[in-house]
Structures are given as structure tokens and as C-alpha cells.
CSV table of C-alpha atoms and ligand atoms in Angstrom, one decimal:
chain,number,residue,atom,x,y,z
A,28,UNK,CA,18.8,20.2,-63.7
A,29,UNK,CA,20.2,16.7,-65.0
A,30,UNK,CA,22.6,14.9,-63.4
A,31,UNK,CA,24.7,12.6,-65.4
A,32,UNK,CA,25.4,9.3,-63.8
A,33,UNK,CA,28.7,9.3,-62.4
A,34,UNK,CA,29.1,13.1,-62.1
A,35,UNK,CA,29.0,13.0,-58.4
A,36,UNK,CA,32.1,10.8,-58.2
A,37,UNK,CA,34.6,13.0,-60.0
A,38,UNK,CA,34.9,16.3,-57.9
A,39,UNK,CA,35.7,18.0,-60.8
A,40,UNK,CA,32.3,17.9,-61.6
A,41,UNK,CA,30.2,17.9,-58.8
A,42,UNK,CA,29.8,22.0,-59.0
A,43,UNK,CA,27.2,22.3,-56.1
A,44,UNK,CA,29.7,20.7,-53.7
A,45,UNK,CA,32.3,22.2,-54.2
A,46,UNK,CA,30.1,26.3,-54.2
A,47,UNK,CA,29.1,25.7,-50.9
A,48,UNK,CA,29.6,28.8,-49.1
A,49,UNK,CA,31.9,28.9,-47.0
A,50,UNK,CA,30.0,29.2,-43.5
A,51,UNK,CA,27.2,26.0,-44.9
A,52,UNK,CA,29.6,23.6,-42.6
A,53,UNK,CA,26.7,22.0,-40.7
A,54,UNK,CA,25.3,18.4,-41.6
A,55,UNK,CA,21.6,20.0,-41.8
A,56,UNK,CA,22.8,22.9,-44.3
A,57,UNK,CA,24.7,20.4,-46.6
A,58,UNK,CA,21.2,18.5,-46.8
A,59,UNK,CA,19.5,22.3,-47.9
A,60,UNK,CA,22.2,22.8,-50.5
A,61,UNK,CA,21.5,19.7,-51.9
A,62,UNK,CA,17.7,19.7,-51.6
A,63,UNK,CA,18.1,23.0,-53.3
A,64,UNK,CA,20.3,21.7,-56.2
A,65,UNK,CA,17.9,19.0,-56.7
A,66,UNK,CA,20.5,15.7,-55.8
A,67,UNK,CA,18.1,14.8,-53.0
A,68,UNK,CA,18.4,11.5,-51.8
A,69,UNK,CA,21.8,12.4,-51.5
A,70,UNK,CA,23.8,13.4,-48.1
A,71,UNK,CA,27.3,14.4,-48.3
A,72,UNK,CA,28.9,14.2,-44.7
A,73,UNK,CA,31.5,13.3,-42.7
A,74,UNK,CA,31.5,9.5,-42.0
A,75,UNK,CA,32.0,10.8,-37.9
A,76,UNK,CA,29.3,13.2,-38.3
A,77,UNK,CA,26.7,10.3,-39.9
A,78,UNK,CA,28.0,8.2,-36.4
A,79,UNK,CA,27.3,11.4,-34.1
A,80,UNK,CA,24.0,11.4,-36.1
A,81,UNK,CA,23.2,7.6,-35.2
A,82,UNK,CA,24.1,8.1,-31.6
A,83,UNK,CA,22.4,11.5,-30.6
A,84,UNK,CA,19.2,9.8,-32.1
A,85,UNK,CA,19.0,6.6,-30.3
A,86,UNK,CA,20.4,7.7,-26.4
A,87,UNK,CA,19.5,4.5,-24.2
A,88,UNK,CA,20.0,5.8,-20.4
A,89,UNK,CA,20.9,3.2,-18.2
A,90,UNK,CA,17.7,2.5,-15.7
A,91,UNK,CA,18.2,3.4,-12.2
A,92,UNK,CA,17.3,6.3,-10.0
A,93,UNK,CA,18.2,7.7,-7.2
A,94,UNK,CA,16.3,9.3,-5.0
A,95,UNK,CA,13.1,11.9,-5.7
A,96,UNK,CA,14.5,13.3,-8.9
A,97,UNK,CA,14.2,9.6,-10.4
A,98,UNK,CA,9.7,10.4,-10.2
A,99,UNK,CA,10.2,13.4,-12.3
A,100,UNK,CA,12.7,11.2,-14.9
A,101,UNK,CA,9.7,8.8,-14.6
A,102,UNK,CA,7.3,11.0,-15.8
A,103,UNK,CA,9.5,12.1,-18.2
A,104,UNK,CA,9.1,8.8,-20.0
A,105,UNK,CA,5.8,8.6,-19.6
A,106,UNK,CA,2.9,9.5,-22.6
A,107,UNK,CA,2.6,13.2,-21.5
A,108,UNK,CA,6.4,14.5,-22.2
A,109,UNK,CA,6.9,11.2,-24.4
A,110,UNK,CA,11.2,11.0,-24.1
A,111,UNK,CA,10.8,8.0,-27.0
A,112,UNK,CA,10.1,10.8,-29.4
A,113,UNK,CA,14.1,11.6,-29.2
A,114,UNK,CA,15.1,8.0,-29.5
A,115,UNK,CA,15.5,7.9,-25.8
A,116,UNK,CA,14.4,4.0,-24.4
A,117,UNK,CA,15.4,3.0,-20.7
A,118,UNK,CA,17.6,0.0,-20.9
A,119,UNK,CA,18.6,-2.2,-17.7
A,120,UNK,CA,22.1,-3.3,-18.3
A,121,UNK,CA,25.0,-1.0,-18.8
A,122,UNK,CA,26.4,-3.1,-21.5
A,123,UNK,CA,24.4,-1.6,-24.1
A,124,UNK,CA,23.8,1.8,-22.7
A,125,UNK,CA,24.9,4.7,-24.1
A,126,UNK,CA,23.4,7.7,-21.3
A,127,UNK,CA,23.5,7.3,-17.6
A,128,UNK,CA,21.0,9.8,-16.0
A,129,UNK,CA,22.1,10.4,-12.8
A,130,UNK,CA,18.4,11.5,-11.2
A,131,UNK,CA,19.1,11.9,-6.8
A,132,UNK,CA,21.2,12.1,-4.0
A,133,UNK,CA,24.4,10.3,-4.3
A,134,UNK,CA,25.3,8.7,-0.9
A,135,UNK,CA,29.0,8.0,-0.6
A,136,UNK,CA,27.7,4.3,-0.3
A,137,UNK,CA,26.2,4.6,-3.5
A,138,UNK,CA,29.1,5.8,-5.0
A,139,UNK,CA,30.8,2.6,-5.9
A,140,UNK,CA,28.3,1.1,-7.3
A,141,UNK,CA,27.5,3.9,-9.6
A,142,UNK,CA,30.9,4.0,-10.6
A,143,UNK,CA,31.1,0.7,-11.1
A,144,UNK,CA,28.1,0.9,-13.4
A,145,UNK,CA,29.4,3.9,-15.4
A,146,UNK,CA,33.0,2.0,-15.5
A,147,UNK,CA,30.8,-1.2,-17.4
A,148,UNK,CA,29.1,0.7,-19.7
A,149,UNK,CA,30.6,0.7,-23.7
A,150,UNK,CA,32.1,3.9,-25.1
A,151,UNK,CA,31.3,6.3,-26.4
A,152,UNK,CA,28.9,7.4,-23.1
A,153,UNK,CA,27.5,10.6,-21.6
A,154,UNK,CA,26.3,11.2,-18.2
A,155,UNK,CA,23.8,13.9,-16.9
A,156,UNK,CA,23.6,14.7,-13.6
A,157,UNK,CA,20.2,15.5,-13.1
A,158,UNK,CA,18.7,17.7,-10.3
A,159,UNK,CA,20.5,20.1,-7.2
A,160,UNK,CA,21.9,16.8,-5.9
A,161,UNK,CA,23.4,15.2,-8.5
A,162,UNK,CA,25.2,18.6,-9.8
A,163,UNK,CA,26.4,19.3,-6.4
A,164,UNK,CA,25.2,18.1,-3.1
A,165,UNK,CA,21.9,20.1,-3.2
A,166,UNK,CA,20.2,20.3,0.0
A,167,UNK,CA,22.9,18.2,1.2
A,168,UNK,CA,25.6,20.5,2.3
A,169,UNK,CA,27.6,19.6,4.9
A,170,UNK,CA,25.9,16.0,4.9
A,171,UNK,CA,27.6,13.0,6.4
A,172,UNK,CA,27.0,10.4,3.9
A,173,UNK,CA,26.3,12.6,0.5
A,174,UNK,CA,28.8,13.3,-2.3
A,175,UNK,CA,28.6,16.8,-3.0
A,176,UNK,CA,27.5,16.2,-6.9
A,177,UNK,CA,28.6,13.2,-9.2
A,178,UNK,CA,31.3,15.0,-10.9
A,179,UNK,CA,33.6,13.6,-7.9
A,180,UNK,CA,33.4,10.3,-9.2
A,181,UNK,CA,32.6,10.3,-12.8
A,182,UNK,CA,32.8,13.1,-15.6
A,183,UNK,CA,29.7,14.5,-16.2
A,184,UNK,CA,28.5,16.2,-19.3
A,185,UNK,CA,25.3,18.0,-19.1
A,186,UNK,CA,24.4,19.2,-15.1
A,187,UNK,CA,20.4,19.6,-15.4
A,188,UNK,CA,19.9,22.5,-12.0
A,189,UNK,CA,16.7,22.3,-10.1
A,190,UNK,CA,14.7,20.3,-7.3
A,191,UNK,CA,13.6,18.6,-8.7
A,192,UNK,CA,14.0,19.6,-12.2
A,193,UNK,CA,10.7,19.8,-14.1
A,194,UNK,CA,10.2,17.1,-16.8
A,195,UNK,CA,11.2,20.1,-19.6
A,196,UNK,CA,14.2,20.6,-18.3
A,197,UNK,CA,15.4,16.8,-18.5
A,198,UNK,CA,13.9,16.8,-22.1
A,199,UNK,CA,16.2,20.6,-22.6
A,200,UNK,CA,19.2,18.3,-20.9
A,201,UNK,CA,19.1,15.6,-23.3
A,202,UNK,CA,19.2,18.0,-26.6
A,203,UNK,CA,21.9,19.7,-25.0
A,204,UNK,CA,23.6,16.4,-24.8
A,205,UNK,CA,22.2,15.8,-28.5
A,206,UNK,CA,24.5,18.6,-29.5
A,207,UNK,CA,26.9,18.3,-27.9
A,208,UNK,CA,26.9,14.3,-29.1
A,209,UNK,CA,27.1,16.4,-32.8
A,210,UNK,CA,29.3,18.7,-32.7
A,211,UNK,CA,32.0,16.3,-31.1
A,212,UNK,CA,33.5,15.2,-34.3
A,213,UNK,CA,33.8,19.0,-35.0
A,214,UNK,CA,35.5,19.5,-31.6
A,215,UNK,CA,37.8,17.3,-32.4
A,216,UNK,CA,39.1,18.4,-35.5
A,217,UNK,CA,39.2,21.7,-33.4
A,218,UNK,CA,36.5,23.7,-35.5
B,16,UNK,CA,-13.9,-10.1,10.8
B,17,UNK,CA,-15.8,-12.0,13.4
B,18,UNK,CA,-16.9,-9.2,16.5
B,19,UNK,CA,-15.8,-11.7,18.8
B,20,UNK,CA,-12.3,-11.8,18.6
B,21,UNK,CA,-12.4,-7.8,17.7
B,22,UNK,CA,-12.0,-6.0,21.7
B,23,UNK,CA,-12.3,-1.9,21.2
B,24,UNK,CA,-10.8,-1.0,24.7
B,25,UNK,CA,-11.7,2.3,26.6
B,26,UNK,CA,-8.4,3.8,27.4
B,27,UNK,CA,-9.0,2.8,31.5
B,28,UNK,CA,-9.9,-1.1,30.5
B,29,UNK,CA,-6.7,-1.5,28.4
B,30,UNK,CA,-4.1,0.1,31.0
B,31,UNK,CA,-5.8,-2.0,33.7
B,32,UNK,CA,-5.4,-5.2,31.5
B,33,UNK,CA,-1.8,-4.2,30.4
B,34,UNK,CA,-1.0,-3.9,34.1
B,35,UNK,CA,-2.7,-7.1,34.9
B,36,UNK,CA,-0.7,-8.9,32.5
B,37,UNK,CA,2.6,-7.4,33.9
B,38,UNK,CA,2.5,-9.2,36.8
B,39,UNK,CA,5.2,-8.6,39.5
B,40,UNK,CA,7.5,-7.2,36.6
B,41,UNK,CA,8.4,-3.6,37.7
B,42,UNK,CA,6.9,-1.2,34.9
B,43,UNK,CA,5.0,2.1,34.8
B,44,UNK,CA,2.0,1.6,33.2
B,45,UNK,CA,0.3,4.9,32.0
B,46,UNK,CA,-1.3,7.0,29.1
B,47,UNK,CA,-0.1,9.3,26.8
B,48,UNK,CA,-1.6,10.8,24.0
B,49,UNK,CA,-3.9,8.1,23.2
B,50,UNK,CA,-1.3,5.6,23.3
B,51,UNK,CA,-0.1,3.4,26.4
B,52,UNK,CA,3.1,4.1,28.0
B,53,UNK,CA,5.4,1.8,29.8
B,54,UNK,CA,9.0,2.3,31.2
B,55,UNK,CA,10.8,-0.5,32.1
B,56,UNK,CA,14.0,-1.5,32.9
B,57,UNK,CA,15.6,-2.9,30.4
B,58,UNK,CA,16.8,-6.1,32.0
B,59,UNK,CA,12.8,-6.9,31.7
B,60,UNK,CA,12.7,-5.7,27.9
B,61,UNK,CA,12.6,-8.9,26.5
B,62,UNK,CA,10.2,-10.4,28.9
B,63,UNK,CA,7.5,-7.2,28.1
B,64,UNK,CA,7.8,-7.5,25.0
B,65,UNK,CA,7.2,-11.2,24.7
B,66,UNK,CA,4.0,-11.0,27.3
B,67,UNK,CA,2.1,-8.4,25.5
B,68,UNK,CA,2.9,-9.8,22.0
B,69,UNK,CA,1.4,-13.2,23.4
B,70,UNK,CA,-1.6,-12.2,25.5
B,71,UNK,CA,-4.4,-12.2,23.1
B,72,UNK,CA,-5.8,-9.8,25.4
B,73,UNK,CA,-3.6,-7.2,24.8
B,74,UNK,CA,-1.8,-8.5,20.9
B,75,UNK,CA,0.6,-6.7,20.0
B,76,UNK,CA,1.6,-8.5,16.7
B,77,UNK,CA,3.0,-5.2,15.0
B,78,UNK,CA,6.2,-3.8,15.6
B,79,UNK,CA,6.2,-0.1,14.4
B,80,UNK,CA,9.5,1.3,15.3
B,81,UNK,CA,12.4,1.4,17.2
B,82,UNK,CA,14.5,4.2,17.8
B,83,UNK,CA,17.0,5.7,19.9
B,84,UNK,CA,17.0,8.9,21.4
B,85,UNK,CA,20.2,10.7,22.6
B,86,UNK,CA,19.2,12.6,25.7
B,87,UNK,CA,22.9,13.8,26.4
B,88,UNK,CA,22.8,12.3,29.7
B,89,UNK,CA,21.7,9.1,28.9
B,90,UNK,CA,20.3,7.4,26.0
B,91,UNK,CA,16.5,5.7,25.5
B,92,UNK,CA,15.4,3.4,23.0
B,93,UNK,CA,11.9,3.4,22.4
B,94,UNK,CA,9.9,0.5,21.0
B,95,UNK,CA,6.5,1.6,19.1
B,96,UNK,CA,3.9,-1.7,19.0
B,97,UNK,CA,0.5,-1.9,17.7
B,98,UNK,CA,-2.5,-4.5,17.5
B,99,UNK,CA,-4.4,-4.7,14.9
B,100,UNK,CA,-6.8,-6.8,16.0
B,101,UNK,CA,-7.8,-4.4,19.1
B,102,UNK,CA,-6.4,-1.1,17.2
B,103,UNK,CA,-4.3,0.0,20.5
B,104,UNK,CA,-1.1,0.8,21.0
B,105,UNK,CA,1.7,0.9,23.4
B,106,UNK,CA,5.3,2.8,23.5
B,107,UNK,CA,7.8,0.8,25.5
B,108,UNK,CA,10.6,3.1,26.5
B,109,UNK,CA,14.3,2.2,28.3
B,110,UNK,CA,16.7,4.3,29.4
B,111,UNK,CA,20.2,3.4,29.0
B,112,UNK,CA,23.4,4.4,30.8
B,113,UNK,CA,26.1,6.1,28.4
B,114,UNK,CA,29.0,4.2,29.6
B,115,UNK,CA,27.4,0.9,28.8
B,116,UNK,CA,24.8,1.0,25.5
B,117,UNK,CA,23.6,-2.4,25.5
B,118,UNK,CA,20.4,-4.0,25.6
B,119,UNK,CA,18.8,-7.2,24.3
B,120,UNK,CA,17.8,-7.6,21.2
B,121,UNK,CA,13.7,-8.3,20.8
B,122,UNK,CA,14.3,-9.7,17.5
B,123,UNK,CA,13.3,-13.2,18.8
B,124,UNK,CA,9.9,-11.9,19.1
B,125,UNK,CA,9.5,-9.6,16.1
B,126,UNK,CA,11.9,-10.5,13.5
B,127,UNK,CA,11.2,-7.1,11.9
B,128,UNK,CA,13.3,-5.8,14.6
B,129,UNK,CA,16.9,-6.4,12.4
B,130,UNK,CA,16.8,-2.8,10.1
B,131,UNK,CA,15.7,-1.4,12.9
B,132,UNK,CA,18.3,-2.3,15.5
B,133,UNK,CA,20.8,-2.2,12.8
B,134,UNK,CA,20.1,1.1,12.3
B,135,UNK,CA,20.3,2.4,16.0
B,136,UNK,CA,23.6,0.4,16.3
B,137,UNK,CA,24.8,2.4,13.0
B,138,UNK,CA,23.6,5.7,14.2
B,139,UNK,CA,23.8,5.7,18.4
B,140,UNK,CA,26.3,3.0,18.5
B,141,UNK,CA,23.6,0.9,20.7
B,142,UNK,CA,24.5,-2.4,21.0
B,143,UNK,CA,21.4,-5.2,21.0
B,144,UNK,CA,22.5,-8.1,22.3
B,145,UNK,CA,21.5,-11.4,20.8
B,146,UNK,CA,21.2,-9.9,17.3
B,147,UNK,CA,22.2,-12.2,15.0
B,148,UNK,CA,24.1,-9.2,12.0
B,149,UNK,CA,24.9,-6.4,13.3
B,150,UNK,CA,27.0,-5.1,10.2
B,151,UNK,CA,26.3,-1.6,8.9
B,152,UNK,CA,23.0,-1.0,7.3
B,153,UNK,CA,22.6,2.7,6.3
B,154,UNK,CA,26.3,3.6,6.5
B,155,UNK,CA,29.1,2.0,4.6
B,156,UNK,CA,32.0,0.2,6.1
B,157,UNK,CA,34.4,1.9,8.1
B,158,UNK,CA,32.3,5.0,9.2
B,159,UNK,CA,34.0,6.6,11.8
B,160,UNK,CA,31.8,8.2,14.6
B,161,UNK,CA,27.8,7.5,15.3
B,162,UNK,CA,25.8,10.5,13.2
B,163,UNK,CA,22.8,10.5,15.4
B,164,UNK,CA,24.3,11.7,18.2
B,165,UNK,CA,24.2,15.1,19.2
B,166,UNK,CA,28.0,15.3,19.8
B,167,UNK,CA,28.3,14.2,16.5
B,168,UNK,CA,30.6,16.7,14.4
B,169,UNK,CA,30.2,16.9,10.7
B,170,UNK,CA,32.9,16.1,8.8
B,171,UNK,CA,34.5,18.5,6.2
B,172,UNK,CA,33.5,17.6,2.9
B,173,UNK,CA,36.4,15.3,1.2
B,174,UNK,CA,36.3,14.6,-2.5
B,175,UNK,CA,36.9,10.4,-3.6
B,176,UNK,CA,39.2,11.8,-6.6
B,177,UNK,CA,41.9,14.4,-5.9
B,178,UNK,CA,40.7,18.2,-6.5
C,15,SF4,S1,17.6,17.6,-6.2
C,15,SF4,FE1,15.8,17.7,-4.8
C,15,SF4,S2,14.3,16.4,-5.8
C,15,SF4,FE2,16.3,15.9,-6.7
C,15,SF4,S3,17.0,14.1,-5.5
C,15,SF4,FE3,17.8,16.0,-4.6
C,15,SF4,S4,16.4,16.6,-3.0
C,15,SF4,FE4,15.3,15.1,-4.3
């Protein structure tokens, strides 16, 4: 099918976006559609949904750990489970973090520091709370000097349950958090 | 390693040495499960220690350990030494009264005594005399109560942020 230069740009012409059924609302299906009517090359999307995009594909966490969880987020970077394949790179400062991943026990002395670190680091950020501890005191019940889960001092997005979690979980956490990253712009327009 | 200077004691030689290097300083010297025992007062704490850290006899350049022990009644702290050039050891213990939980600090002659005296002071409430910071190490600032104690009541759970 030819295009003529310049058809894209009027709407009254560009047919293929405007038969889009009705349900094709997704970033992925709009690619199809257009793969399909031969303008590839071509994305049509939101300008938030390209941003959501950018940012669910390039998650730095914020390096630090915890307690025992922060082994299995270890190996979870490591060759084996390979977290770079996501676009996730461990960055020391929270300046330019975009994830913190809250692997072990949070001791009420750690807590303002952590908050602290989560209060530095530039919107737009997510937190998981990785591991029994994190999500909610764990094995730490009734403990002196334990926050019963990190949700009591900063908002958490994705809670990753287990103790420790295995290394497939943390990688299930973070596309969890990868949709949720997408389908924000969505949630805002209340779709 | 030169053999020399490397002394393998039989259980007997080393509590007889140990004793011998004592002196007059009242002490029970005896074994226990492979490892010496002494209970001293703990007026003489400091001395002990410093005499069988010197001695090259006896060397104890290694300071393990030291932790409290609540017994209800009274309290102990309990020093754990090794050499490592005659691969011995030896477990100082001291009670201590309830009413008055202090006794001197040994970091003069181990200086790897501070986390561990700041930590019986955080969790027992022991007070080491002569210790140079005795600030919270484990526990943060305006802890109320000593955790390690076995009247020690766990609080209920409060949350930093509201509900
Ligand atoms: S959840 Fe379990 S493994 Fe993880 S930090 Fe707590 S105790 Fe350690």
C-alpha cells in the first residue's frame, strides 16, 4: 500500500488510525496495527506513554541492602538471572535513581536514613519492598528495634513476599513495577 | 613459625602457669570444657587482664568477646580471650551486684573492647568505667529500657507516621 508523503499529517487521511478498533488501546497493539498496515517505522503514542516507555526500560535501584535479602538481590544482578537484561543497573547516589529496592530488616535506626535517601531521590520513583521483612516485620514481630515493613515510612509500590524471596521473584517484582510504570499515564487519565 | 616461641600446653601445665602468674590476686583458677576458667572479683578485672595479656607465657593477645549475662539475681560479664601463639584460651567471668552495675573498662588493654562494652552498656545497662564513648551503638538515641534483660517488656508496635 502507498503512502503519499504527508498523508499521515492530515487525520483526514490517515485511514488506519483512525479504524483502530476500539479495544487496540495499548502502546504494543498500535505498533501491530501499524506493522500490519505497512507504516512501520512509525509509532503513534501518547507523548506520556513514550516517557513511561523510557522509564520502565531503564530502572536504576539505588545500591544498598539491608540485611540477608540484599544476597539474593546480589545474585539477582549477577550473570545467572542477568537483571541488566531489563535495563536494571545498580547506581550509588539517589540523585539519579529511579527504584529503591528495599532488600532486609528495617531497624527503626535505619529508618531515617532510608527515608532520608528515598526523600533525595528525583521523581518520578518507585520502591519495592523486597522479602517478609521489608513488607511487614517478617520474622520480626513484636521486635524491639524493627519497623514492621517499610510502608510505615515511605509508600511502597510493589511488596515482593518471601524469606528470602528467590531471585525470580525479584525479577517478577520488577515487571510488575514495569507495568505498573506503563499503565500510569492510563491511570491517570482514569482508563 | 619458629617452634620456639610456639608452647602447646597440656591442660594441667597451663592452669598451673595461669595460677603462677596470678600471684597473691584472689581468683579461681580451673577448667572447663577445654577452656580455662577464672572468677575474679572485679575490683582485680583490670589487673587479670593486663597480667595474662603480658605474660608471654600465657599471651592472651586476642580479645573474643565480652558479654553480659543477666542472671536475675545478679548480673556477670564474661570476658572470652585467646592466644594465638599457644592456641589456649581462657574465660574471665565477674559477677556484679544489681544495685550498682559498674565495672572497669579493659579497653586500655584491648582496644577492641569499645563495640563490645558499648553494647552491654546498650543492652544490660552495665556501666564500664574508664570507657572513653559510651553513646549508643546498636540502639538509637533515646531508647527507653535495656532489651537484654530478662525483665525487659516488649513494647507494643508503634507506627513513625500516623495509621
Ligand atoms: S525476609 Fe528473611 S531473608 Fe529477608 S531480610 Fe528478613 S529475615 Fe532476612
Amino acid at each position: 500500500m502507498a503512502i503519499e508523503p504527508g498523508s499521515l499529517s492530515d487525520p483526514s487521511n490517515s485511514k488506519d488510525r483512525l479504524t483502530l478498533p476500539e479495544e487496540a488501546k495499548g502502546v504494543w497493539s498500535d505498533i501491530k496495527e501499524n506493522r500490519k498496515s505497512g507504516i512501520s517505522g512509525v509509532v503513534t503514542l501518547k507523548s506520556e506513554e513514550l516517557f513511561a516507555m523510557a522509564r520502565k526500560s531503564s530502572l536504576w535501584p539505588l545500591t544498598f541492602g539491608l540485611a540477608c535479602c540484599a544476597i539474593e538481590m546480589i545474585s539477582t544482578y549477577m550473570p545467572n538471572h542477568d537483571f541488566d537484561r531489563f535495563g536494571v543497573v545498580t547506581w550509588p547516589s539517589p540523585r539519579q535513581s529511579d527504584v529503591m529496592i528495599v532488600a532486609g530488616t528495617v531497624v527503626k535506626k535505619m529508618a531515617e536514613p532510608i527515608k532520608l535517601l528515598y526523600e533525595q531521590m528525583a521523581s518520578p520513583k518507585w520502591v519495592i519492598a523486597m522479602g517478609s521483612c521489608a513488607t511487614c516485620g517478617g520474622p520480626y514481630t513484636r521486635s524491639y528495634s524493627v519497623v514492621m515493613g517499610v510502608d510505615q515510612i515511605i509508600p511502597v509500590d510493589v511488596y515482593v513476599p518471601g524469606c528470602p524471596p528467590r531471585p525470580e521473584a525479584l525479577l517478577g517484582g520488577v515487571m510488575e513495577l514495569q507495568d505498573i510504570i506503563q499503565n500510569e499515564p492510563r491511570k491517570k487519565r482514569g482508563l | 613459625m619458629s617452634t620456639d616461641n610456639f608452647n602447646q600446653y597440656t591442660t594441667e601445665e597451663f592452669e598451673t602457669a595461669t595460677r603462677a602468674v596470678l600471684g597473691d590476686i584472689k581468683a579461681t583458677v580451673e577448667p572447663n570444657f577445654g577452656e580455662l576458667g577464672i572468677v575474679c572479683d572485679r575490683s582485680d578485672i583490670v589487673a587479670i587482664c593486663k597480667i595474662v595479656k603480658q605474660d608471654p607465657g600465657i599471651s592472651m593477645e586476642y580479645l573474643r568477646s565480652i558479654s553480659v549475662v543477666d542472671w536475675v539475681e545478679h548480673m556477670e560479664v564474661v570476658y572470652h580471650l585467646s592466644s594465638i601463639k599457644h592456641m589456649n584460651r581462657i574465660v574471665i567471668k565477674v559477677v556484679i551486684p544489681l544495685e550498682d552495675l559498674k565495672i572497669d573498662s579493659v579497653i586500655t588493654v584491648w582496644s577492641g573492647a569499645d563495640w563490645h562494652e558499648r553494647e552491654g552498656h546498650d543492652l544490660f545497662g552495665v556501666e564500664f568505667i574508664g570507657h572513653p564513648d559510651m553513646s549508643p551503638l546498636i540502639l538509637y538515641e533515646g531508647f527507653e529500657g535495656f532489651p537484654g534483660r530478662k525483665s525487659f517488656e516488649i513494647p507494643v508496635q508503634e507506627t513513625f507516621y500516623g495509621d
